[in-house]
PDB file of C-alpha atoms in Angstrom:
ATOM      1  CA  MET A   5      16.940 -68.728  18.517  1.00 54.00           C
ATOM      2  CA  ALA A   6      16.122 -69.544  14.921  1.00 61.00           C
ATOM      3  CA  GLY A   7      18.987 -70.280  12.971  1.00 92.00           C
ATOM      4  CA  ILE A   8      20.024 -69.193   9.444  1.00 97.00           C
ATOM      5  CA  LYS A   9      21.927 -71.609   7.180  1.00 98.00           C
ATOM      6  CA  LEU A  10      24.551 -70.004   5.378  1.00 98.00           C
ATOM      7  CA  LYS A  11      26.596 -71.634   2.686  1.00 98.00           C
ATOM      8  CA  SER A  12      28.552 -71.229  -0.480  1.00 98.00           C
ATOM      9  CA  SER A  13      29.069 -72.959  -3.301  1.00 98.00           C
ATOM     10  CA  ALA A  14      32.813 -72.167  -3.281  1.00 98.00           C
ATOM     11  CA  PHE A  15      33.718 -73.812  -0.400  1.00 98.00           C
ATOM     12  CA  ASN A  16      32.233 -76.026   2.437  1.00 98.00           C
ATOM     13  CA  ASP A  17      32.288 -75.330   6.247  1.00 98.00           C
ATOM     14  CA  GLY A  18      35.186 -75.740   7.770  1.00 98.00           C
ATOM     15  CA  SER A  19      37.245 -76.244   4.376  1.00 98.00           C
ATOM     16  CA  PHE A  20      39.545 -74.333   2.697  1.00 98.00           C
ATOM     17  CA  ILE A  21      38.941 -70.810   0.601  1.00 98.00           C
ATOM     18  CA  PRO A  22      40.149 -70.900  -2.716  1.00 98.00           C
ATOM     19  CA  ARG A  23      42.733 -69.355  -3.919  1.00 97.00           C
ATOM     20  CA  ARG A  24      40.334 -66.952  -6.285  1.00 98.00           C
ATOM     21  CA  TYR A  25      38.799 -65.826  -3.165  1.00 98.00           C
ATOM     22  CA  ALA A  26      42.345 -64.405  -1.289  1.00 98.00           C
ATOM     23  CA  LYS A  27      44.394 -60.987  -1.788  1.00 97.00           C
ATOM     24  CA  GLU A  28      46.869 -63.641  -3.523  1.00 96.00           C
ATOM     25  CA  GLY A  29      44.407 -64.609  -6.035  1.00 97.00           C
ATOM     26  CA  GLN A  30      41.385 -62.613  -8.004  1.00 98.00           C
ATOM     27  CA  ASP A  31      40.389 -60.868  -4.830  1.00 98.00           C
ATOM     28  CA  VAL A  32      36.639 -61.293  -5.178  1.00 98.00           C
ATOM     29  CA  SER A  33      34.275 -62.310  -2.890  1.00 98.00           C
ATOM     30  CA  PRO A  34      32.454 -65.282  -2.580  1.00 98.00           C
ATOM     31  CA  ASP A  35      29.589 -66.332  -3.402  1.00 98.00           C
ATOM     32  CA  LEU A  36      26.914 -66.692  -0.744  1.00 98.00           C
ATOM     33  CA  THR A  37      23.203 -68.412   0.100  1.00 98.00           C
ATOM     34  CA  TRP A  38      21.094 -68.448   3.254  1.00 98.00           C
ATOM     35  CA  SER A  39      18.105 -69.392   4.378  1.00 97.00           C
ATOM     36  CA  GLY A  40      15.701 -69.546   7.533  1.00 97.00           C
ATOM     37  CA  VAL A  41      15.659 -65.683   8.040  1.00 97.00           C
ATOM     38  CA  PRO A  42      12.837 -64.686  10.263  1.00 96.00           C
ATOM     39  CA  ASP A  43       9.658 -63.064   8.414  1.00 95.00           C
ATOM     40  CA  ASP A  44       9.867 -59.792  10.698  1.00 95.00           C
ATOM     41  CA  ALA A  45      13.560 -59.128  10.017  1.00 97.00           C
ATOM     42  CA  ALA A  46      14.159 -55.669   8.783  1.00 96.00           C
ATOM     43  CA  GLU A  47      17.650 -55.905   8.216  1.00 96.00           C
ATOM     44  CA  LEU A  48      20.673 -58.251   7.508  1.00 97.00           C
ATOM     45  CA  VAL A  49      24.029 -57.593   8.580  1.00 96.00           C
ATOM     46  CA  LEU A  50      27.066 -59.744   6.751  1.00 97.00           C
ATOM     47  CA  LEU A  51      30.659 -59.613   8.751  1.00 96.00           C
ATOM     48  CA  CYS A  52      33.321 -62.198   7.818  1.00 97.00           C
ATOM     49  CA  GLU A  53      36.194 -61.539  10.158  1.00 96.00           C
ATOM     50  CA  ASP A  54      39.711 -63.660  10.923  1.00 97.00           C
ATOM     51  CA  PRO A  55      40.149 -64.345  14.475  1.00 97.00           C
ATOM     52  CA  ASP A  56      43.634 -65.693  14.303  1.00 97.00           C
ATOM     53  CA  ALA A  57      45.104 -62.401  12.755  1.00 96.00           C
ATOM     54  CA  PRO A  58      48.136 -61.692  14.922  1.00 94.00           C
ATOM     55  CA  SER A  59      46.973 -58.066  15.718  1.00 91.00           C
ATOM     56  CA  GLY A  60      43.511 -59.246  17.001  1.00 92.00           C
ATOM     57  CA  THR A  61      40.389 -59.721  15.161  1.00 93.00           C
ATOM     58  CA  PHE A  62      40.715 -58.461  11.763  1.00 95.00           C
ATOM     59  CA  VAL A  63      37.585 -57.476   9.450  1.00 94.00           C
ATOM     60  CA  HIS A  64      37.164 -58.825   5.831  1.00 97.00           C
ATOM     61  CA  TRP A  65      33.879 -57.728   4.870  1.00 97.00           C
ATOM     62  CA  LEU A  66      30.990 -55.629   6.686  1.00 95.00           C
ATOM     63  CA  VAL A  67      27.949 -55.035   4.937  1.00 95.00           C
ATOM     64  CA  THR A  68      24.996 -53.597   6.463  1.00 93.00           C
ATOM     65  CA  GLY A  69      21.147 -52.944   5.469  1.00 94.00           C
ATOM     66  CA  VAL A  70      20.788 -56.342   3.615  1.00 97.00           C
ATOM     67  CA  ASP A  71      17.612 -56.897   2.030  1.00 97.00           C
ATOM     68  CA  PRO A  72      16.275 -59.935   4.089  1.00 97.00           C
ATOM     69  CA  THR A  73      14.426 -61.182   1.585  1.00 96.00           C
ATOM     70  CA  SER A  74      17.288 -61.757  -0.862  1.00 96.00           C
ATOM     71  CA  GLY A  75      18.526 -65.117   0.173  1.00 97.00           C
ATOM     72  CA  GLY A  76      22.185 -64.937  -1.189  1.00 98.00           C
ATOM     73  CA  VAL A  77      24.762 -62.541  -3.182  1.00 98.00           C
ATOM     74  CA  GLU A  78      26.647 -63.600  -5.990  1.00 98.00           C
ATOM     75  CA  ALA A  79      30.855 -63.512  -5.920  1.00 98.00           C
ATOM     76  CA  GLY A  80      32.127 -60.391  -6.376  1.00 97.00           C
ATOM     77  CA  GLN A  81      29.159 -58.863  -5.982  1.00 98.00           C
ATOM     78  CA  THR A  82      27.344 -56.711  -2.768  1.00 97.00           C
ATOM     79  CA  PRO A  83      24.932 -58.255  -1.358  1.00 97.00           C
ATOM     80  CA  PRO A  84      21.148 -56.448  -2.261  1.00 96.00           C
ATOM     81  CA  GLY A  85      20.657 -53.659  -0.417  1.00 96.00           C
ATOM     82  CA  GLY A  86      23.453 -53.626   1.476  1.00 95.00           C
ATOM     83  CA  GLN A  87      26.232 -50.863   1.844  1.00 92.00           C
ATOM     84  CA  GLU A  88      29.540 -52.061   2.416  1.00 94.00           C
ATOM     85  CA  ARG A  89      31.540 -50.469   5.391  1.00 92.00           C
ATOM     86  CA  PRO A  90      35.317 -50.196   5.591  1.00 92.00           C
ATOM     87  CA  ASN A  91      37.555 -53.142   6.081  1.00 94.00           C
ATOM     88  CA  GLY A  92      40.563 -53.764   8.326  1.00 93.00           C
ATOM     89  CA  TYR A  93      42.592 -53.064   4.844  1.00 95.00           C
ATOM     90  CA  GLY A  94      41.676 -49.582   5.131  1.00 93.00           C
ATOM     91  CA  GLY A  95      39.256 -49.945   2.202  1.00 94.00           C
ATOM     92  CA  SER A  96      35.774 -50.726   1.872  1.00 93.00           C
ATOM     93  CA  GLY A  97      33.896 -53.992   0.965  1.00 95.00           C
ATOM     94  CA  TRP A  98      35.599 -57.165   0.675  1.00 98.00           C
ATOM     95  CA  GLY A  99      39.196 -57.854   1.234  1.00 97.00           C
ATOM     96  CA  GLY A 100      40.365 -61.363   0.655  1.00 98.00           C
ATOM     97  CA  PRO A 101      42.202 -63.659   3.057  1.00 98.00           C
ATOM     98  CA  ASN A 102      45.771 -62.920   3.420  1.00 97.00           C
ATOM     99  CA  PRO A 103      47.237 -64.434   6.748  1.00 97.00           C
ATOM    100  CA  PRO A 104      51.146 -64.019   7.126  1.00 95.00           C
ATOM    101  CA  ALA A 105      53.268 -66.654   5.143  1.00 94.00           C
ATOM    102  CA  GLY A 106      53.653 -69.637   7.098  1.00 94.00           C
ATOM    103  CA  ASP A 107      51.418 -69.420   9.724  1.00 95.00           C
ATOM    104  CA  GLN A 108      48.965 -72.309  10.295  1.00 96.00           C
ATOM    105  CA  ALA A 109      45.729 -71.705   8.601  1.00 97.00           C
ATOM    106  CA  HIS A 110      43.598 -69.048   9.774  1.00 98.00           C
ATOM    107  CA  ARG A 111      39.990 -69.225  10.168  1.00 98.00           C
ATOM    108  CA  TYR A 112      37.631 -67.041   8.148  1.00 98.00           C
ATOM    109  CA  VAL A 113      34.073 -66.635   9.761  1.00 98.00           C
ATOM    110  CA  PHE A 114      31.568 -65.607   7.889  1.00 98.00           C
ATOM    111  CA  HIS A 115      28.053 -64.577  10.143  1.00 96.00           C
ATOM    112  CA  LEU A 116      24.751 -63.025   9.084  1.00 97.00           C
ATOM    113  CA  TYR A 117      23.092 -61.914  11.747  1.00 96.00           C
ATOM    114  CA  ALA A 118      18.740 -61.031  11.145  1.00 97.00           C
ATOM    115  CA  LEU A 119      17.780 -57.445  12.979  1.00 96.00           C
ATOM    116  CA  PRO A 120      14.507 -55.995  14.179  1.00 96.00           C
ATOM    117  CA  GLU A 121      15.476 -52.964  13.119  1.00 94.00           C
ATOM    118  CA  PRO A 122      18.175 -51.275  11.349  1.00 91.00           C
ATOM    119  CA  VAL A 123      21.913 -51.465  12.976  1.00 89.00           C
ATOM    120  CA  SER A 124      23.435 -48.156  13.744  1.00 87.00           C
ATOM    121  CA  LEU A 125      27.124 -48.707  13.693  1.00 87.00           C
ATOM    122  CA  PRO A 126      30.546 -45.731  13.737  1.00 85.00           C
ATOM    123  CA  ASP A 127      31.851 -45.038  10.722  1.00 81.00           C
ATOM    124  CA  ASN A 128      34.895 -47.104  10.909  1.00 81.00           C
ATOM    125  CA  ALA A 129      33.258 -50.006  12.641  1.00 81.00           C
ATOM    126  CA  THR A 130      35.449 -53.242  13.848  1.00 81.00           C
ATOM    127  CA  ALA A 131      34.611 -56.667  14.677  1.00 82.00           C
ATOM    128  CA  ASP A 132      33.913 -55.541  18.370  1.00 87.00           C
ATOM    129  CA  ASP A 133      31.546 -52.516  17.438  1.00 88.00           C
ATOM    130  CA  VAL A 134      29.582 -55.035  15.421  1.00 89.00           C
ATOM    131  CA  HIS A 135      29.245 -57.690  18.107  1.00 89.00           C
ATOM    132  CA  ALA A 136      28.285 -55.354  20.596  1.00 91.00           C
ATOM    133  CA  ALA A 137      25.468 -53.458  18.434  1.00 91.00           C
ATOM    134  CA  VAL A 138      23.949 -56.947  17.195  1.00 92.00           C
ATOM    135  CA  ASP A 139      24.577 -59.636  20.003  1.00 86.00           C
ATOM    136  CA  ARG A 140      21.542 -58.896  22.185  1.00 82.00           C
ATOM    137  CA  ARG A 141      18.897 -57.767  19.184  1.00 90.00           C
ATOM    138  CA  ARG A 142      19.407 -60.889  16.740  1.00 93.00           C
ATOM    139  CA  LEU A 143      16.552 -62.361  15.925  1.00 95.00           C
ATOM    140  CA  ALA A 144      18.607 -65.727  14.137  1.00 96.00           C
ATOM    141  CA  ASP A 145      21.932 -65.599  13.062  1.00 96.00           C
ATOM    142  CA  GLY A 146      23.962 -67.939  10.883  1.00 97.00           C
ATOM    143  CA  THR A 147      28.061 -68.994  10.789  1.00 97.00           C
ATOM    144  CA  LEU A 148      30.108 -70.403   7.396  1.00 98.00           C
ATOM    145  CA  VAL A 149      33.775 -70.856   7.940  1.00 98.00           C
ATOM    146  CA  GLY A 150      36.210 -71.076   5.712  1.00 98.00           C
ATOM    147  CA  LEU A 151      40.259 -71.748   6.040  1.00 98.00           C
ATOM    148  CA  TYR A 152      42.774 -70.285   4.144  1.00 98.00           C
ATOM    149  CA  HIS A 153      46.987 -70.448   4.557  1.00 96.00           C
ATOM    150  CA  ARG A 154      49.783 -69.493   2.176  1.00 93.00           C
TER     151      ARG A 154
END
């Protein structure tokens, strides 16, 4: 399976996400760029999740319908063509990191999936719903991991 290269100018893979992007900061989504999307991709799905959340994997951002030719998204924006879905906070769109104070750094895993056809998800899709819908159908994917603690 081909790999998508997913990057941000705000932080490097495996490094700390600046406070600006967290709930306690300005709570804006970080910029992302991607390359290596297969030509036959019909849709990209963007998911950011915290697998270290005390109540189980927490969805911070879920966007479906992203234009596979877009190449990225600016900070604080919705990816081109994308539909922002509900996050774990009960809103929709980006919900920044907000781990319990005193916890060790949590991992915030940004996944970008290239799919051969549009994905069908329930309105309040969980991270498990997304993985079940895309894991067997993806043409390619990429991952970027940021860390955050309070």
